Coordinates of C-alpha atoms and ligand atoms in Angstrom, one line a residue:
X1 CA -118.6 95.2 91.0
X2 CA -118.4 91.8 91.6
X3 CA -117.3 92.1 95.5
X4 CA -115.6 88.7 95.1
X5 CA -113.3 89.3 97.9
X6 CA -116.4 90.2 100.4
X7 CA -116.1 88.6 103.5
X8 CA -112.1 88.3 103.6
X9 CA -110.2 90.6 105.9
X10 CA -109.0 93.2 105.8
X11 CA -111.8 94.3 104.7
X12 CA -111.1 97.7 103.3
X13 CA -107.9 96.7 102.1
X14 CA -109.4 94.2 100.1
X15 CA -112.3 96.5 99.3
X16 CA -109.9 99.0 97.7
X17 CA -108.0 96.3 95.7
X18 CA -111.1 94.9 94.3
X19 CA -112.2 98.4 93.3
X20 CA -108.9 99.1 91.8
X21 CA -108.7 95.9 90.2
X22 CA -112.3 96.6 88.2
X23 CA -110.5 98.9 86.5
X24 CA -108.0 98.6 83.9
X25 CA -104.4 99.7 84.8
X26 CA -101.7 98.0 82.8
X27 CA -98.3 100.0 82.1
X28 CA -99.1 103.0 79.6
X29 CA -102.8 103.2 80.9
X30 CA -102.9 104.5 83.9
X31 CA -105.0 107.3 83.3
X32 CA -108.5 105.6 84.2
X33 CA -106.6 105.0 87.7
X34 CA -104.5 108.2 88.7
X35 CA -108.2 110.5 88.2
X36 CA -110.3 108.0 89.9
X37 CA -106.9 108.4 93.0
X38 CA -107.6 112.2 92.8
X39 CA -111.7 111.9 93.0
X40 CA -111.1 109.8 95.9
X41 CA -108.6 112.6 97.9
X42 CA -111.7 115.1 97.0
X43 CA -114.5 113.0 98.2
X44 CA -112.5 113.2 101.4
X45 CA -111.1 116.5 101.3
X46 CA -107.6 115.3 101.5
X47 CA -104.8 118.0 99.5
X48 CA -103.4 116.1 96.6
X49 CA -101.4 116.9 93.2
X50 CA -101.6 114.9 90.5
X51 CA -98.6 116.1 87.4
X52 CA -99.0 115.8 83.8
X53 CA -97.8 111.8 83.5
X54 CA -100.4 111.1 86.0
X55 CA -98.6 111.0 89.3
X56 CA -100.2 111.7 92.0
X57 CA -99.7 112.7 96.0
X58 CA -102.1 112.5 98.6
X59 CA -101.4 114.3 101.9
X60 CA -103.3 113.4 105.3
X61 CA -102.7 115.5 108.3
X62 CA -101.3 113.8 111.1
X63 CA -104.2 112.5 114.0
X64 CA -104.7 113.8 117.1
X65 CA -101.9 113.9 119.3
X66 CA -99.2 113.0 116.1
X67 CA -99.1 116.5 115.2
X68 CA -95.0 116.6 116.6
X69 CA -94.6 113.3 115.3
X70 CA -92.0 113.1 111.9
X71 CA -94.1 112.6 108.9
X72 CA -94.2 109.4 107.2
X73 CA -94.2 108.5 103.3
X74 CA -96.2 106.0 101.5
X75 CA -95.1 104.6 98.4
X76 CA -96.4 102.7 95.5
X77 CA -96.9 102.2 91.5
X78 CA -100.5 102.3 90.5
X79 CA -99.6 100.5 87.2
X80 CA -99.3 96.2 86.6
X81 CA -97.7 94.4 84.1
X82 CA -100.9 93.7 82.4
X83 CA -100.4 89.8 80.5
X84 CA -102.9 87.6 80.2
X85 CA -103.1 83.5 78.2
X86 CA -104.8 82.8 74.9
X87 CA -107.6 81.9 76.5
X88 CA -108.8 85.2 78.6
X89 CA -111.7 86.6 77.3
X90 CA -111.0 90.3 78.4
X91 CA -110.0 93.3 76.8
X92 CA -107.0 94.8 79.2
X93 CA -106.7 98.1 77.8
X94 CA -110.7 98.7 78.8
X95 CA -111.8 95.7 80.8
X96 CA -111.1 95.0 85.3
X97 CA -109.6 91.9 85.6
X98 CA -111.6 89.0 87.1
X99 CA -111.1 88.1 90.9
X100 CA -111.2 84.7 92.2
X101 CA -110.2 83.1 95.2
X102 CA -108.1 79.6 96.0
X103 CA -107.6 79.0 99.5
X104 CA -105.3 81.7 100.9
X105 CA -105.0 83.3 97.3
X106 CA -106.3 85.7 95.1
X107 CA -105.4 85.3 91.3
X108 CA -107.1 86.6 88.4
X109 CA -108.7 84.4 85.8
X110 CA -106.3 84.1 82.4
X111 CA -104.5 86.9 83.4
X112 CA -101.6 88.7 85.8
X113 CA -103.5 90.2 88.8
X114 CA -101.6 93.4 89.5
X115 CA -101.1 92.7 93.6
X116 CA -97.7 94.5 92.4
X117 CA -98.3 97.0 92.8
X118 CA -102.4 97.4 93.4
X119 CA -101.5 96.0 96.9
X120 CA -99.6 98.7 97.6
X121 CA -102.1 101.3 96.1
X122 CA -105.1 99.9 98.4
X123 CA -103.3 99.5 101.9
X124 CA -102.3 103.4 101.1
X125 CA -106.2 104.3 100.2
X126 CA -107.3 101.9 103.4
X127 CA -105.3 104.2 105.3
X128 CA -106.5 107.2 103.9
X129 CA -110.2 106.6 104.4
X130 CA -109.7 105.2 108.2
X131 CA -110.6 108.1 110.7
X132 CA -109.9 106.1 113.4
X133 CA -106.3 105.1 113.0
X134 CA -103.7 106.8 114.8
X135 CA -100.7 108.3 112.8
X136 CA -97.9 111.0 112.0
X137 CA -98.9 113.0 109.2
X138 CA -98.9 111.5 105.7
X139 CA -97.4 111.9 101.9
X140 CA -99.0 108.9 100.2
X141 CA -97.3 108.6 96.6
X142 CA -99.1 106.8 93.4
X143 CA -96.6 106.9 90.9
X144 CA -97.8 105.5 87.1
X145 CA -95.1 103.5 84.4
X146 CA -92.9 102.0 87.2
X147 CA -92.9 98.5 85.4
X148 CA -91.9 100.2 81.9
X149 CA -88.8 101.5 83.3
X150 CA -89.7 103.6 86.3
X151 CA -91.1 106.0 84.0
X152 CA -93.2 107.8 86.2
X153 CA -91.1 108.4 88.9
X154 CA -88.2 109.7 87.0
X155 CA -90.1 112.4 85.5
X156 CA -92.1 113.5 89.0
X157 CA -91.2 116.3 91.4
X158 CA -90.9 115.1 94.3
X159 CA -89.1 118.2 96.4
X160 CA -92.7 119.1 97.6
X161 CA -92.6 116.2 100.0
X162 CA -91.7 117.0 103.8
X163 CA -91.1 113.5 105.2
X164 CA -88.3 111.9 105.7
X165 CA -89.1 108.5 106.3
X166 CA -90.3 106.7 103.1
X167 CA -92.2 103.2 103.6
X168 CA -92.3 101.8 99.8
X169 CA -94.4 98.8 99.3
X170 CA -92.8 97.4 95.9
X171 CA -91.7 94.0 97.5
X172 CA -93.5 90.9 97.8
X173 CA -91.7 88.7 100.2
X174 CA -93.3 89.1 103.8
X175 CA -90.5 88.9 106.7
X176 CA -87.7 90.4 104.3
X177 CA -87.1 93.9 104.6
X178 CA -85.3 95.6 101.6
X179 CA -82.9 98.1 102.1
X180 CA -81.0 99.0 98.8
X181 CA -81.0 98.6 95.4
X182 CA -79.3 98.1 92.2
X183 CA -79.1 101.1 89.4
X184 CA -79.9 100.2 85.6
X185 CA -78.5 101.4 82.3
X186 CA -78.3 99.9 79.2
X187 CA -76.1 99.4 76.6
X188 CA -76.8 99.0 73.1
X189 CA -74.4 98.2 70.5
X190 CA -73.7 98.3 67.0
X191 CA -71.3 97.0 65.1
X192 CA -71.1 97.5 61.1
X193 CA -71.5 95.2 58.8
X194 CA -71.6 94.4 55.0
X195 CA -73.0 91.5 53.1
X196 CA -71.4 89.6 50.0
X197 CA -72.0 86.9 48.3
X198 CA -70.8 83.5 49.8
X199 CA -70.1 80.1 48.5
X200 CA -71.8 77.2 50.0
X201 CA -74.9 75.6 51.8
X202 CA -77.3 77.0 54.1
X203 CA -77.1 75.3 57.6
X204 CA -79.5 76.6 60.5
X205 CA -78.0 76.4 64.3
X206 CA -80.2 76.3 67.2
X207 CA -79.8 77.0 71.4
X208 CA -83.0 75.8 73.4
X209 CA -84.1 74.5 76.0
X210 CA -82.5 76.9 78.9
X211 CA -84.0 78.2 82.0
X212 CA -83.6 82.1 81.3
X213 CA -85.3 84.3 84.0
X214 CA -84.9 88.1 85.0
X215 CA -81.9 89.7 84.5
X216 CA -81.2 90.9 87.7
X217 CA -83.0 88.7 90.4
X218 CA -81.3 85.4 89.0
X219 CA -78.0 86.6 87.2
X220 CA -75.9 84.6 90.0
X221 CA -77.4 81.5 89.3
X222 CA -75.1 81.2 86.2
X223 CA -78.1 79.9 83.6
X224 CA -77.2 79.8 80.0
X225 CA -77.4 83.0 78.2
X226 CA -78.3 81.2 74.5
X227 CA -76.8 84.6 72.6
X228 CA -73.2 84.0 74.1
X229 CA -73.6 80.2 74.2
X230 CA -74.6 80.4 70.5
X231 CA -71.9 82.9 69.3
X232 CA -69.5 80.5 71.1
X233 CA -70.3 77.3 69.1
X234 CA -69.6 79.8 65.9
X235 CA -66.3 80.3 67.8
X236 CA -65.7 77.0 67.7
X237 CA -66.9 76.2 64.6
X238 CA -64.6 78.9 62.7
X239 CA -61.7 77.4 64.8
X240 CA -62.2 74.4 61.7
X241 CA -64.0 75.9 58.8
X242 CA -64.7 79.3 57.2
X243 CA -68.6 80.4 57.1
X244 CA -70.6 83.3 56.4
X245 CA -73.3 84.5 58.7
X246 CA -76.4 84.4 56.9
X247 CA -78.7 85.5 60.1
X248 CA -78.6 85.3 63.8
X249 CA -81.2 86.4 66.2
X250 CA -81.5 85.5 69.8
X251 CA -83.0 87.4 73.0
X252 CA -86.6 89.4 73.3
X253 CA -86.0 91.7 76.2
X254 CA -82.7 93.3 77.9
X255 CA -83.6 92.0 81.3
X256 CA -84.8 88.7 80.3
X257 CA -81.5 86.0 80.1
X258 CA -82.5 84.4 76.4
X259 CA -83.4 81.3 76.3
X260 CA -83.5 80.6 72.4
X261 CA -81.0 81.8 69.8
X262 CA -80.4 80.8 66.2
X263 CA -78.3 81.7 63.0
X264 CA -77.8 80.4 59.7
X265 CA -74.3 80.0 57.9
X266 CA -73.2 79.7 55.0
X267 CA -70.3 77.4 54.3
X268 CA -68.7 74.8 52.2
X269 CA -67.6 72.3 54.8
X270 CA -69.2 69.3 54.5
X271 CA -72.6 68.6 56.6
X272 CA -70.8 65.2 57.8
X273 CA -68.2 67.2 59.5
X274 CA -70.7 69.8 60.6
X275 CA -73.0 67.1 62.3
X276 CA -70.0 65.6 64.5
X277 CA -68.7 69.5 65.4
X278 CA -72.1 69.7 66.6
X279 CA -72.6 66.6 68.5
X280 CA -69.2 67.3 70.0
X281 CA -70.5 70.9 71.2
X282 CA -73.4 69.6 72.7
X283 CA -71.5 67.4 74.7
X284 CA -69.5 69.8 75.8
X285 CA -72.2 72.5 76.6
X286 CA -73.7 70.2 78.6
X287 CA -71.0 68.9 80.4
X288 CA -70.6 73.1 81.4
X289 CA -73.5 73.6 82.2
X290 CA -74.7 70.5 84.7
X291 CA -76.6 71.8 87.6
X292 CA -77.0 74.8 86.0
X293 CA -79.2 74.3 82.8
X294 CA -79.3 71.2 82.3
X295 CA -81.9 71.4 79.6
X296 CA -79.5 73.1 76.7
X297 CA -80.2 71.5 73.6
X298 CA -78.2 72.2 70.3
X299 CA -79.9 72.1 66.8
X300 CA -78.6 72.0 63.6
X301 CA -79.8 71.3 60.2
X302 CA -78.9 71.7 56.4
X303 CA -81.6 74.5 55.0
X304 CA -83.0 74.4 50.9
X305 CA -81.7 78.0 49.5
X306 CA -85.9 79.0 49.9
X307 CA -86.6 78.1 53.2
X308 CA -83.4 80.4 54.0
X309 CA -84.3 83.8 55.6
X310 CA -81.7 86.4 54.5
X311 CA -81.4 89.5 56.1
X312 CA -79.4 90.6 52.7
X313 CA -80.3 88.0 49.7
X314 CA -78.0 85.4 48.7
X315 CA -75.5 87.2 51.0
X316 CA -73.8 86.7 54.2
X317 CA -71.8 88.7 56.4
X318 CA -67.2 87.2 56.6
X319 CA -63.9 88.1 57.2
X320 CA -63.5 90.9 59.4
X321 CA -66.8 91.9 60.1
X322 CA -67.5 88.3 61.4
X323 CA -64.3 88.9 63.8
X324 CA -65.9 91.6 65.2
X325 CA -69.3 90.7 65.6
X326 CA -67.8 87.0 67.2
X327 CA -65.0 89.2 69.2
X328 CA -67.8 91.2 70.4
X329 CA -70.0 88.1 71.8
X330 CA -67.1 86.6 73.5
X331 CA -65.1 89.7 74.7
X332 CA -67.7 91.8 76.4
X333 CA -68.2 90.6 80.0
X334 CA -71.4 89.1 81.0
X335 CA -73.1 88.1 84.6
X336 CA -72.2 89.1 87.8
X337 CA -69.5 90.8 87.7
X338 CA -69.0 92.0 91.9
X339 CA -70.9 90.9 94.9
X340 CA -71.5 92.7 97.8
X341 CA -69.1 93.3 100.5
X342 CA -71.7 94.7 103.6
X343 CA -74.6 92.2 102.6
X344 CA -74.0 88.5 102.1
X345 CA -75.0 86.5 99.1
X346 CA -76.2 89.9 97.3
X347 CA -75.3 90.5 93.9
X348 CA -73.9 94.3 92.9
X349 CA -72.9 94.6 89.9
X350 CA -73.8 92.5 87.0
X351 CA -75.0 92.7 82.8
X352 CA -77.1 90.5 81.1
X353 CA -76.8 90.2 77.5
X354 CA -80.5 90.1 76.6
X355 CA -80.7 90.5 72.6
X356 CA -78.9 90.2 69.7
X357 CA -79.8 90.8 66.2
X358 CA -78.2 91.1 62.5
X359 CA -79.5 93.5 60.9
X360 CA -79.2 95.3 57.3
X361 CA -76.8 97.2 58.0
X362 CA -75.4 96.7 61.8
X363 CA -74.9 93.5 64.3
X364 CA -77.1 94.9 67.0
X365 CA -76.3 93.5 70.7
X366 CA -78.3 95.0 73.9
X367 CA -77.0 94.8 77.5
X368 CA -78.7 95.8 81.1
X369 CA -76.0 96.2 83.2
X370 CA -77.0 96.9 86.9
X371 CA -74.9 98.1 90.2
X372 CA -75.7 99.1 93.2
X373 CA -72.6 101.4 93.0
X374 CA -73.0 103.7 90.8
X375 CA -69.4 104.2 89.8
X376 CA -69.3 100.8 89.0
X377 CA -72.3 100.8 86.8
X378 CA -70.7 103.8 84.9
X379 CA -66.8 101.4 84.5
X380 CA -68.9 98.8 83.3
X381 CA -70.8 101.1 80.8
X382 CA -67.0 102.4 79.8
X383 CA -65.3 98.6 79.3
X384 CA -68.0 98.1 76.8
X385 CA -68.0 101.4 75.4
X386 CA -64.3 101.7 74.4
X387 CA -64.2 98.0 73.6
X388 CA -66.8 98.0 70.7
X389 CA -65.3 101.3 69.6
X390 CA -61.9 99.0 69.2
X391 CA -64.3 97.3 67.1
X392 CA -65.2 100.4 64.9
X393 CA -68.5 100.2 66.5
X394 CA -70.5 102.7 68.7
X395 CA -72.6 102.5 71.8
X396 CA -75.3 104.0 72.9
X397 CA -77.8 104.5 76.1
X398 CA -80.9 104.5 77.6
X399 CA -82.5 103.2 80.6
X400 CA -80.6 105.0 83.2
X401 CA -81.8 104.9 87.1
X402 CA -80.1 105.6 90.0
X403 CA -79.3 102.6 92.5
X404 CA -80.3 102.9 96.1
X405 CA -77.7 103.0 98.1
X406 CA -77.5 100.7 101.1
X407 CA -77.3 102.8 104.4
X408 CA -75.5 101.5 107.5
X409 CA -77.0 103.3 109.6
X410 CA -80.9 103.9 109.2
X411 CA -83.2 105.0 112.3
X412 CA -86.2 103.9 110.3
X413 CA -85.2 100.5 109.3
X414 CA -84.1 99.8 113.0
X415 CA -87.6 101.0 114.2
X416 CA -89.5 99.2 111.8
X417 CA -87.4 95.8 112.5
X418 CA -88.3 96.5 115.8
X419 CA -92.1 96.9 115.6
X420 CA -91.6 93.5 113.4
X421 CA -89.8 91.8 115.9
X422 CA -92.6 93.0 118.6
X423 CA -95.3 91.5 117.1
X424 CA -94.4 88.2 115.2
X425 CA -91.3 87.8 117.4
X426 CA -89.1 87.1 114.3
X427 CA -86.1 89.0 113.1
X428 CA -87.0 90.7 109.7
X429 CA -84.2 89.6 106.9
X430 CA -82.2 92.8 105.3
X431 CA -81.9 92.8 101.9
X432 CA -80.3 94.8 99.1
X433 CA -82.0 93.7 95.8
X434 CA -80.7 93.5 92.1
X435 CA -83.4 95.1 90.8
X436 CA -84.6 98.6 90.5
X437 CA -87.2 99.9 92.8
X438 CA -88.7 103.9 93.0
X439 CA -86.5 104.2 96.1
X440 CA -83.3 105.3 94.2
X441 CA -85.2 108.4 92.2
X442 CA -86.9 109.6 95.9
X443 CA -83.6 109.2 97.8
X444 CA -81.8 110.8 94.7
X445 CA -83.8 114.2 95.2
X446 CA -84.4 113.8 98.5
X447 CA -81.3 113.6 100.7
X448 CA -81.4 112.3 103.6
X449 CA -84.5 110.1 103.4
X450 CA -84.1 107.1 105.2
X451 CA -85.9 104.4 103.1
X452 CA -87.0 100.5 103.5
X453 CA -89.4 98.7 101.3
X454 CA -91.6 95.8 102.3
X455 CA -94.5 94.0 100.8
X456 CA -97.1 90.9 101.6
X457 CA -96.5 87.5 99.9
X458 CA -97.2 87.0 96.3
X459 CA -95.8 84.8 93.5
X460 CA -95.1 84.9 89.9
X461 CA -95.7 88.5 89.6
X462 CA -96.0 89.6 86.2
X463 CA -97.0 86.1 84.5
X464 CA -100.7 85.0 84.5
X465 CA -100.1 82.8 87.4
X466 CA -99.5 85.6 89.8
X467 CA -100.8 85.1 93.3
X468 CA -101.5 87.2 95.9
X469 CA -101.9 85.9 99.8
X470 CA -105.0 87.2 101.6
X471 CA -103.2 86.1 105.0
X472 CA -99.8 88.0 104.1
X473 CA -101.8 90.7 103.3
X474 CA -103.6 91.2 107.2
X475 CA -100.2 90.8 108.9
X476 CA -98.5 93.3 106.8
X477 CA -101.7 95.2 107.2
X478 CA -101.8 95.2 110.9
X479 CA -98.0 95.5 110.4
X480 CA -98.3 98.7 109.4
X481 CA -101.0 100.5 111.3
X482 CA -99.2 99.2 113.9
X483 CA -95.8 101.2 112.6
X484 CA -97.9 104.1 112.1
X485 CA -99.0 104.5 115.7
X486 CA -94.8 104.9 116.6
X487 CA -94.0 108.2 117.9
Ligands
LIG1 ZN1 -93.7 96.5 91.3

């Protein structure tokens, strides 16, 4: 071990992340991690249960004179979003990542650095192997998959746990204090289609240039979504001549907003008129979209018959099955959709439009809607549903976890604001976040649990420029041994 991070405090903290980070733990391979968890509870005699996806509870009984305080839980996800640049040398699926320092920083050389959630995972361990701190007695919970979809938590039993207050540390903005979240679900759709031959040149039409950015966290900012953008300027350019849809592709990931779409028609209108439609559309896209994405650029080019990729040869898809596909694009709502009404400037329900694809045989479109409400999430999941039925399509599902709900009142966040305001003599910011955290599965089978979540400073999570500050992480540190001596 390299011990890069020797001589920073905390110490154990950042002993425990440095050990954790040594070993590979990306989404999917977790299994490395969740035994090396376990041999840690047994090298301290501490009860644990680890399940079949790899889960895993620790339990430590409370310290002298704690023993009539209420229990406290301990959450995190022992998984990162493992991405790293051309350039890293590593192996992620076998190799630790490699630790460096800058300034008040930790990073990891050519590649994401897992502080979410290995943060979480070594302030838990920390805690565990301290015999000196004083505390209620404690359920610490290492769930696996969280960044693939929460995957771990939605298949673990967690009726065995006895507190009921849960401390999660998903969250990476020190001084906010996160008190609800949004539910997921996705729909995908399919429409029908079939190809026939269609006169005419090949022209390809391009969207760059947008912002994009996660699905949830920056749906109100109103960015470009290059699928809808895209299936507008086919709109528009129907409005004056007939085409047939050759291909169209645009999106890689539900909850990313796409950046880059681009089909190909077919058509017999002249590339003149074609050129100056375009011109015109780009003037008006831009015009829409000032202040928002002001980058949008709009491509368009006459194609030879072999540099044309058909998803049917020599065919294209017209007529009714075009409506649809087109009525589809424009019809189905998109972007935030309801705001909050108990926390300001918080989105709660919204659907991003992430991928589209023409296929063989369908037009395939993908949605992640999210709500904090989950009757709303299930209307918005219904408008889309009946409407691409109307269509003579179908719909179908995947994805689904539950929001959690936003409590008014909740002892636990009062007390923990409190300790916060104590100590750094700042009132902590409530948030409700539109973006899924484990909290909604525990308070699902749990009632009653009065949750917050709450994390140190880092940035860019999930991208190779992910930073973690070794400052943020002693207050919130200190933050929560402090908490954890409450009664
Ligand atoms: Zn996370």
């Amino acid at each position: 071990m390299s011990g890069v991070l020797e001589g920073y405090e905390p110490k154990s903290v950042l002993h425990f992340f440095e050990k954790i980070c040594s070993m590979p733990h990306g989404s999917g391979n977790t299994a490395m991690i969740s035994d090396w968890i376990v041999a840690f509870a047994k090298e301290r005699g501490l009860g644990f249960t680890q399940d079949i996806h790899g889960n895993v509870i620790i339990r430590k009984p409370a310290s002298e004179g704690y023993e009539n305080v209420p229990g406290m839980i301990l959450q995190g996800h022992m998984d990162m979003v493992a991405v790293q640049t051309e350039k890293s040398p590593i192996d992620m699926e076998k190799d630790g990542l490699q630790l460096a320092v800058d300034g008040d920083f930790i990073y990891a050389k050519e590649t994401s650095l897992g502080g979410d959630d290995g943060i979480a995972v070594a302030y838990m361990l920390a805690i565990l192997d301290d015999e000196t701190m004083a505390h209620p007695a404690l359920e610490m919970v290492f769930t696996t998959d969280e960044e693939i979809g929460l995957q771990g938590i939605s298949k673990m039993d967690v009726s065995s746990l006895k507190g009921k207050k849960l401390l999660n540390l998903d969250t990476e903005d020190e001084g906010i204090l996160v008190a609800g979240c949004a539910g997921g679900k996705k729909a995908i759709c399919s429409l029908p289609v079939t190809f026939t031959p269609v006169a005419g040149n090949c022209y390809k039409i391009q969207i760059s240039g947008l912002l994009g950015g996660h699905s949830g966290m920056e749906i109100h900012k109103e960015r470009g979504n290059a699928n809808l953008l895209l299936a507008r300027v086919l709109y528009e350019i129907r409005k004056e001549c007939d085409f047939g849809l050759v291909n169209m592709q645009g999106g890689e990931k539900d909850n990313a907003i796409p950046n880059f779409a681009q089909a190909v028609i077919q058509t017999e209108a002249s590339p003149i008129q074609l050129s100056q439609m375009i011109d015109e559309l780009q003037q008006m896209l831009q015009k829409e979209l000032t202040g928002k994405d002001d980058g949008i650029q709009l491509d368009f080019r006459q194609i030879a018959q072999e540099e044309t990729v058909w998803v049917k040869q020599d065919c294209a898809v017209s007529g009714k099955k075009l409506d649809a596909i087109l009525l589809c694009m424009l019809m189905n709502p998109n972007g935030v959709q309801a705001m909050s009404s108990s926390i300001e400037d918080t989105v709660e329900t919204s659907l991003n439009c992430g991928i589209m694809k023409l296929r063989d045989d369908d037009f395939l479109v993908r949605y992640a809607l999210r709500s904090s409400v989950r009757s709303a999430k299930a209307y918005l999941f219904d408008r889309i549903n009946t409407f691409v039925q109307s269509l003579g399509g179908t719909v179908d599902t995947e994805g689904d976890y539950p929001p959690w709900e936003y409590q008014t009142d909740s002892t636990f966040r009062e007390q923990v604001m409190a300790v916060y305001e104590q100590m750094y003599g700042k009132t902590m910011e409530v948030q409700v976040i539109h973006a899924g955290l484990e909290c909604g599965y525990l308070s699902e089978q749990l009632p009653g649990l009065d949750c917050v979540s709450m994390g140190p400073d880092m940035k860019n999570i999930h991208t190779t420029n992910e930073k973690l500050s070794i400052s943020s992480v002693k207050r919130v540190w200190e933050f929560i041994v402090e908490l954890l001596k409450q009664k």
